[in-house]
Amino acid sequence: RGELLPGDFLVVLGLFGTVAGSAITFGRLWVDFQSNAAGVRRVFFFLDLPNDDTLSGRAAVIGRTLQSVAFDGVSLVYPDGRQARREVSFEARVGQTVAIVGPTGAGKTSLAYMIPGFLQPTSGRVLLDGTDVRELDLNTLRDQATYVFQEHLLFSDTIINNLRLGRPAATDQQVEQAARASGAHEFIMALPDGYQTLLGRDGGTLSVGQKQRLSIARGLIRDTPLLILDEPTAALDPDTERALISALNKVKQEHLVFVIAHRLSTIAGADLILFMDEGRIVEQGSHAELMARTDGMYRRFVELQHGD
């Protein structure tokens, strides 16, 4: 009859509110999904990676006399289709320090991850003394390499037990020698209980630089043919950096040392520099050789980063 009674108005208003509320809920659904999407992508990224069982092939054995690491046309495509490595080839031998250099996102860390088998190449081969790492048993492969990650992980235990984590049988002398080489011995001895000092959760009572030095010492104690250091000098003062570089120069006589770094003082003394850009090694050689290229990408990188 064209009439709207007070009761009818309340019913219509309530119906409108119900419809509007449902529409808002559906509209927020996409926003709610996106707030968790980044974390879910990372979970599925790791779920899609090949597991460690893929490294248990013919169980080939390499002794402690490892002499070389070679990349032969190595490419890597992530499960989501992103190309991370493109036809990477180089060879490095024991007695060398190899610096992996390049802008952020160039693929330095993922290249280093392939050496101990954390990532497997989509095509090409990673060779240890001519043997494809995919033919090596996982334990055999990991016994050849020590990887000191950029993220420092320490446990709620004494300093000496943290340092012996990768080599429980290490003697006190070996522990102290590694701590001195990494520049950690002095601050350890300044603590109330020295090497028996109990660390808090993730070494919360220590500075970033101190935790980094402990992580490097732990890697040196393990004493494997391959030593891979991810940004080892990032949080070190110049004096400690020089001491560490000097120690690495001694270590490399019987080891092959890979260093991911940005500091020129760390890079310049390397025997071989691999300059990466967009997943490719675009230049390789010594610091002097690469700086001699007037239009080289490494030279431009050094000049931009260090103002030389």
Coordinates of C-alpha atoms in Angstrom, one line a residue:
R1 CA 0.0 0.0 0.0
G2 CA 3.0 2.3 -0.2
E3 CA 3.3 2.4 3.6
L4 CA 6.4 1.9 5.7
L5 CA 5.6 1.2 9.4
P6 CA 8.3 1.6 12.1
G7 CA 8.5 -2.2 12.4
D8 CA 9.0 -2.6 8.7
F9 CA 11.8 0.0 8.7
L10 CA 13.6 -1.9 11.4
V11 CA 13.3 -5.2 9.5
V12 CA 14.6 -3.6 6.3
L13 CA 17.5 -1.9 8.2
G14 CA 18.4 -5.2 9.8
L15 CA 18.3 -7.0 6.4
F16 CA 20.5 -4.3 4.9
G17 CA 23.0 -4.7 7.8
T18 CA 23.1 -8.4 7.3
V19 CA 23.8 -8.1 3.6
A20 CA 26.4 -5.3 4.1
G21 CA 28.2 -7.3 6.8
S22 CA 28.4 -10.4 4.6
A23 CA 29.7 -8.2 1.7
I24 CA 32.4 -6.7 4.0
T25 CA 33.4 -10.1 5.2
F26 CA 33.9 -11.4 1.7
G27 CA 35.7 -8.2 0.8
R28 CA 38.2 -8.7 3.7
L29 CA 38.8 -12.3 2.8
W30 CA 41.3 -11.4 0.1
V31 CA 43.1 -9.0 2.4
D32 CA 43.3 -11.7 5.1
F33 CA 44.7 -14.2 2.6
Q34 CA 47.5 -11.7 1.6
S35 CA 48.6 -11.1 5.2
N36 CA 49.7 -14.7 5.4
A37 CA 50.7 -15.3 1.8
A38 CA 54.4 -14.4 2.1
G39 CA 54.9 -16.9 5.0
V40 CA 53.0 -19.6 3.1
R41 CA 55.1 -19.1 0.0
R42 CA 58.2 -19.7 2.0
V43 CA 56.8 -22.9 3.6
F44 CA 55.8 -24.3 0.2
F45 CA 59.2 -23.2 -1.3
F46 CA 61.0 -25.5 1.2
L47 CA 58.4 -28.3 0.9
D48 CA 59.0 -28.3 -2.9
L49 CA 62.8 -28.5 -2.6
P50 CA 64.4 -32.0 -3.1
N51 CA 65.1 -33.6 0.2
D52 CA 68.4 -34.9 1.5
D53 CA 67.6 -38.5 0.4
T54 CA 68.3 -37.4 -3.2
L55 CA 72.0 -37.1 -2.3
S56 CA 72.2 -40.8 -1.3
G57 CA 73.1 -42.1 -4.7
R58 CA 76.0 -44.4 -5.4
A59 CA 77.7 -43.4 -2.2
A60 CA 81.0 -42.5 -3.9
V61 CA 83.8 -41.7 -1.4
I62 CA 86.2 -38.8 -1.5
G63 CA 89.1 -38.8 0.9
R64 CA 90.6 -36.0 3.0
T65 CA 92.9 -35.2 0.1
L66 CA 90.2 -33.2 -1.8
Q67 CA 91.9 -31.0 -4.4
S68 CA 89.3 -29.2 -6.4
V69 CA 85.8 -27.9 -6.8
A70 CA 84.4 -27.2 -10.3
F71 CA 81.0 -25.9 -11.6
D72 CA 80.3 -27.2 -15.1
G73 CA 77.5 -25.3 -16.8
V74 CA 75.4 -25.2 -13.6
S75 CA 71.9 -23.7 -13.8
L76 CA 69.2 -23.5 -11.1
V77 CA 65.5 -23.0 -11.5
Y78 CA 63.4 -22.7 -8.3
P79 CA 60.2 -24.6 -8.1
D80 CA 58.2 -21.4 -8.7
G81 CA 60.0 -21.0 -12.0
R82 CA 62.5 -18.3 -11.0
Q83 CA 65.9 -18.7 -12.7
A84 CA 68.6 -18.3 -9.9
R85 CA 71.7 -19.7 -11.7
R86 CA 72.6 -19.5 -15.4
E87 CA 75.3 -21.6 -16.9
V88 CA 77.9 -21.1 -14.1
S89 CA 81.3 -22.6 -14.8
F90 CA 84.6 -22.2 -12.9
E91 CA 87.2 -24.3 -11.1
A92 CA 89.0 -23.7 -7.8
R93 CA 91.7 -25.7 -6.1
V94 CA 93.0 -26.3 -2.6
G95 CA 95.4 -23.5 -1.6
Q96 CA 93.1 -20.8 -3.0
T97 CA 90.7 -18.2 -1.5
V98 CA 87.8 -17.7 -3.8
A99 CA 85.7 -14.5 -3.2
I100 CA 82.1 -14.5 -4.5
V101 CA 81.2 -10.9 -5.1
G102 CA 78.2 -9.0 -6.6
P103 CA 75.3 -6.8 -5.9
T104 CA 72.5 -7.9 -3.6
G105 CA 70.3 -10.6 -5.2
A106 CA 73.0 -11.6 -7.7
G107 CA 72.9 -15.2 -6.4
K108 CA 76.1 -15.4 -4.4
T109 CA 74.6 -17.4 -1.5
S110 CA 72.6 -19.9 -3.6
L111 CA 75.8 -20.6 -5.6
A112 CA 77.7 -21.4 -2.3
Y113 CA 74.7 -23.5 -1.1
M114 CA 75.4 -25.9 -4.0
I115 CA 78.8 -26.9 -2.9
P116 CA 77.7 -28.8 0.2
G117 CA 74.5 -29.9 -1.5
F118 CA 72.0 -27.6 0.2
L119 CA 70.7 -26.9 -3.3
Q120 CA 70.9 -29.2 -6.3
P121 CA 71.5 -27.9 -9.8
T122 CA 68.6 -28.1 -12.3
S123 CA 71.2 -28.7 -15.1
G124 CA 75.0 -29.0 -15.2
R125 CA 77.3 -30.5 -12.6
V126 CA 79.0 -29.5 -9.3
L127 CA 82.2 -31.6 -9.1
L128 CA 84.4 -32.5 -6.2
D129 CA 87.6 -33.9 -7.6
G130 CA 85.7 -34.8 -10.8
T131 CA 82.9 -36.5 -8.9
D132 CA 79.3 -35.2 -9.3
V133 CA 78.0 -34.2 -5.8
R134 CA 74.8 -36.1 -6.7
E135 CA 76.7 -39.3 -6.7
L136 CA 78.0 -38.7 -3.2
D137 CA 76.4 -39.9 0.0
L138 CA 75.1 -37.0 2.0
N139 CA 77.4 -37.7 5.0
T140 CA 80.4 -38.1 2.7
L141 CA 79.6 -34.8 1.0
R142 CA 79.0 -32.8 4.2
D143 CA 82.2 -34.2 5.8
Q144 CA 84.1 -32.3 3.1
A145 CA 82.6 -28.8 3.8
T146 CA 82.1 -26.4 6.7
Y147 CA 79.6 -23.6 6.0
V148 CA 79.6 -20.6 8.3
F149 CA 76.2 -18.9 7.7
Q150 CA 75.6 -15.2 7.8
E151 CA 72.9 -15.8 10.5
H152 CA 74.7 -16.7 13.7
L153 CA 73.2 -19.6 15.7
L154 CA 74.4 -20.2 19.3
F155 CA 72.9 -22.4 21.9
S156 CA 72.2 -22.0 25.6
D157 CA 75.4 -23.8 26.7
T158 CA 78.9 -22.9 27.5
I159 CA 81.1 -21.2 24.9
I160 CA 83.5 -24.2 24.6
N161 CA 80.6 -26.6 24.0
N162 CA 79.2 -24.2 21.3
L163 CA 82.6 -24.1 19.7
R164 CA 83.0 -27.9 19.7
L165 CA 79.5 -28.4 18.2
G166 CA 80.9 -29.6 14.8
R167 CA 83.9 -31.4 16.3
P168 CA 83.3 -32.7 19.8
A169 CA 86.7 -34.3 20.0
A170 CA 88.6 -31.0 19.5
T171 CA 91.2 -30.4 22.1
D172 CA 91.4 -27.3 24.3
Q173 CA 94.5 -26.2 22.3
Q174 CA 92.6 -26.6 19.0
V175 CA 89.7 -24.6 20.3
E176 CA 91.9 -21.8 21.6
Q177 CA 93.9 -21.7 18.3
A178 CA 90.6 -21.3 16.3
A179 CA 89.3 -18.7 18.7
R180 CA 92.5 -16.7 18.4
A181 CA 92.4 -16.9 14.6
S182 CA 88.8 -15.5 14.6
G183 CA 89.6 -12.8 17.1
A184 CA 87.3 -14.3 19.8
H185 CA 89.9 -15.4 22.4
E186 CA 90.4 -11.9 23.9
F187 CA 86.7 -11.2 24.6
I188 CA 86.2 -14.8 25.8
M189 CA 89.0 -14.5 28.4
A190 CA 87.5 -11.2 29.5
L191 CA 84.2 -13.0 30.5
P192 CA 83.9 -14.1 34.2
D193 CA 84.2 -17.8 33.4
G194 CA 86.2 -17.7 30.2
Y195 CA 85.4 -20.6 27.9
Q196 CA 83.1 -22.1 30.5
T197 CA 80.8 -19.0 30.4
L198 CA 77.2 -20.0 29.9
L199 CA 75.5 -18.2 27.0
G200 CA 71.9 -17.1 27.1
R201 CA 69.4 -18.0 24.4
D202 CA 71.0 -17.5 20.9
G203 CA 74.0 -15.8 22.7
G204 CA 71.8 -12.9 23.6
T205 CA 74.4 -11.5 26.0
L206 CA 76.9 -11.1 23.2
S207 CA 77.2 -8.4 20.5
V208 CA 76.7 -9.3 16.8
G209 CA 80.4 -9.1 16.2
Q210 CA 81.2 -11.4 19.1
K211 CA 78.6 -13.9 17.9
Q212 CA 80.1 -13.7 14.4
R213 CA 83.6 -14.4 15.7
L214 CA 82.4 -17.5 17.7
S215 CA 80.6 -18.8 14.6
I216 CA 83.8 -18.4 12.5
A217 CA 85.9 -20.1 15.2
R218 CA 83.4 -23.0 15.3
G219 CA 83.9 -23.4 11.5
L220 CA 87.7 -23.3 11.8
I221 CA 87.6 -26.0 14.5
R222 CA 85.8 -28.4 12.2
D223 CA 88.9 -28.4 9.9
T224 CA 87.3 -29.7 6.7
P225 CA 88.9 -29.4 3.2
L226 CA 86.2 -26.8 2.1
L227 CA 85.5 -23.8 4.2
I228 CA 82.7 -21.5 3.1
L229 CA 82.2 -18.2 4.9
D230 CA 79.1 -16.0 4.2
E231 CA 79.9 -12.3 5.0
P232 CA 82.5 -13.3 7.6
T233 CA 83.8 -9.7 8.2
A234 CA 80.5 -7.8 8.0
A235 CA 80.4 -7.1 11.8
L236 CA 84.2 -7.1 12.5
D237 CA 86.3 -4.0 13.2
P238 CA 89.3 -3.4 10.9
D239 CA 91.9 -4.9 13.3
T240 CA 89.9 -8.1 13.8
E241 CA 89.2 -8.3 10.1
R242 CA 92.9 -8.1 9.3
A243 CA 93.7 -10.8 11.8
L244 CA 91.0 -13.1 10.4
I245 CA 92.2 -12.6 6.8
S246 CA 95.7 -13.4 7.9
A247 CA 94.4 -16.6 9.6
L248 CA 92.5 -17.5 6.4
N249 CA 95.7 -17.1 4.4
K250 CA 97.3 -19.7 6.6
V251 CA 94.3 -22.0 6.6
K252 CA 94.1 -22.0 2.8
Q253 CA 97.4 -23.8 2.4
E254 CA 95.6 -27.1 3.1
H255 CA 92.0 -25.9 2.4
L256 CA 89.9 -24.3 -0.3
V257 CA 88.2 -21.2 1.2
F258 CA 85.1 -19.6 -0.3
V259 CA 84.2 -16.1 1.0
I260 CA 81.0 -14.3 0.2
A261 CA 81.9 -10.6 0.9
H262 CA 81.3 -7.0 0.0
R263 CA 84.3 -5.3 1.8
L264 CA 87.2 -4.6 -0.6
S265 CA 89.7 -5.4 2.2
T266 CA 88.3 -8.9 2.3
I267 CA 87.9 -9.3 -1.5
A268 CA 91.2 -7.8 -2.7
G269 CA 93.5 -10.5 -1.4
A270 CA 91.5 -13.4 -2.9
D271 CA 93.3 -15.7 -5.4
L272 CA 90.1 -15.9 -7.6
I273 CA 87.2 -13.4 -7.6
L274 CA 83.9 -14.5 -9.1
F275 CA 81.8 -11.5 -9.9
M276 CA 78.1 -12.3 -10.2
D277 CA 75.2 -10.5 -11.7
E278 CA 71.6 -11.8 -12.2
G279 CA 72.6 -15.4 -11.6
R280 CA 75.6 -15.4 -13.9
I281 CA 79.4 -15.2 -13.4
V282 CA 80.1 -12.2 -15.6
E283 CA 83.8 -11.8 -14.7
Q284 CA 86.4 -13.9 -12.9
G285 CA 90.0 -13.4 -12.1
S286 CA 92.3 -11.7 -9.5
H287 CA 91.6 -8.3 -8.1
A288 CA 94.4 -6.8 -10.2
E289 CA 93.2 -8.5 -13.4
L290 CA 89.6 -7.4 -13.0
M291 CA 90.5 -3.8 -12.0
A292 CA 92.6 -3.6 -15.2
R293 CA 89.4 -3.8 -17.2
T294 CA 88.5 -0.1 -17.6
D295 CA 84.9 -1.0 -18.6
G296 CA 84.6 -4.0 -16.3
M297 CA 81.5 -4.6 -14.1
Y298 CA 83.7 -5.5 -11.1
R299 CA 85.7 -2.3 -11.4
R300 CA 82.5 -0.3 -11.5
F301 CA 81.2 -2.2 -8.5
V302 CA 84.3 -1.5 -6.5
E303 CA 84.2 2.2 -7.4
L304 CA 80.6 2.5 -6.5
Q305 CA 80.9 0.6 -3.2
H306 CA 84.2 2.0 -2.0
G307 CA 84.6 5.3 -3.9
D308 CA 88.0 4.3 -5.3

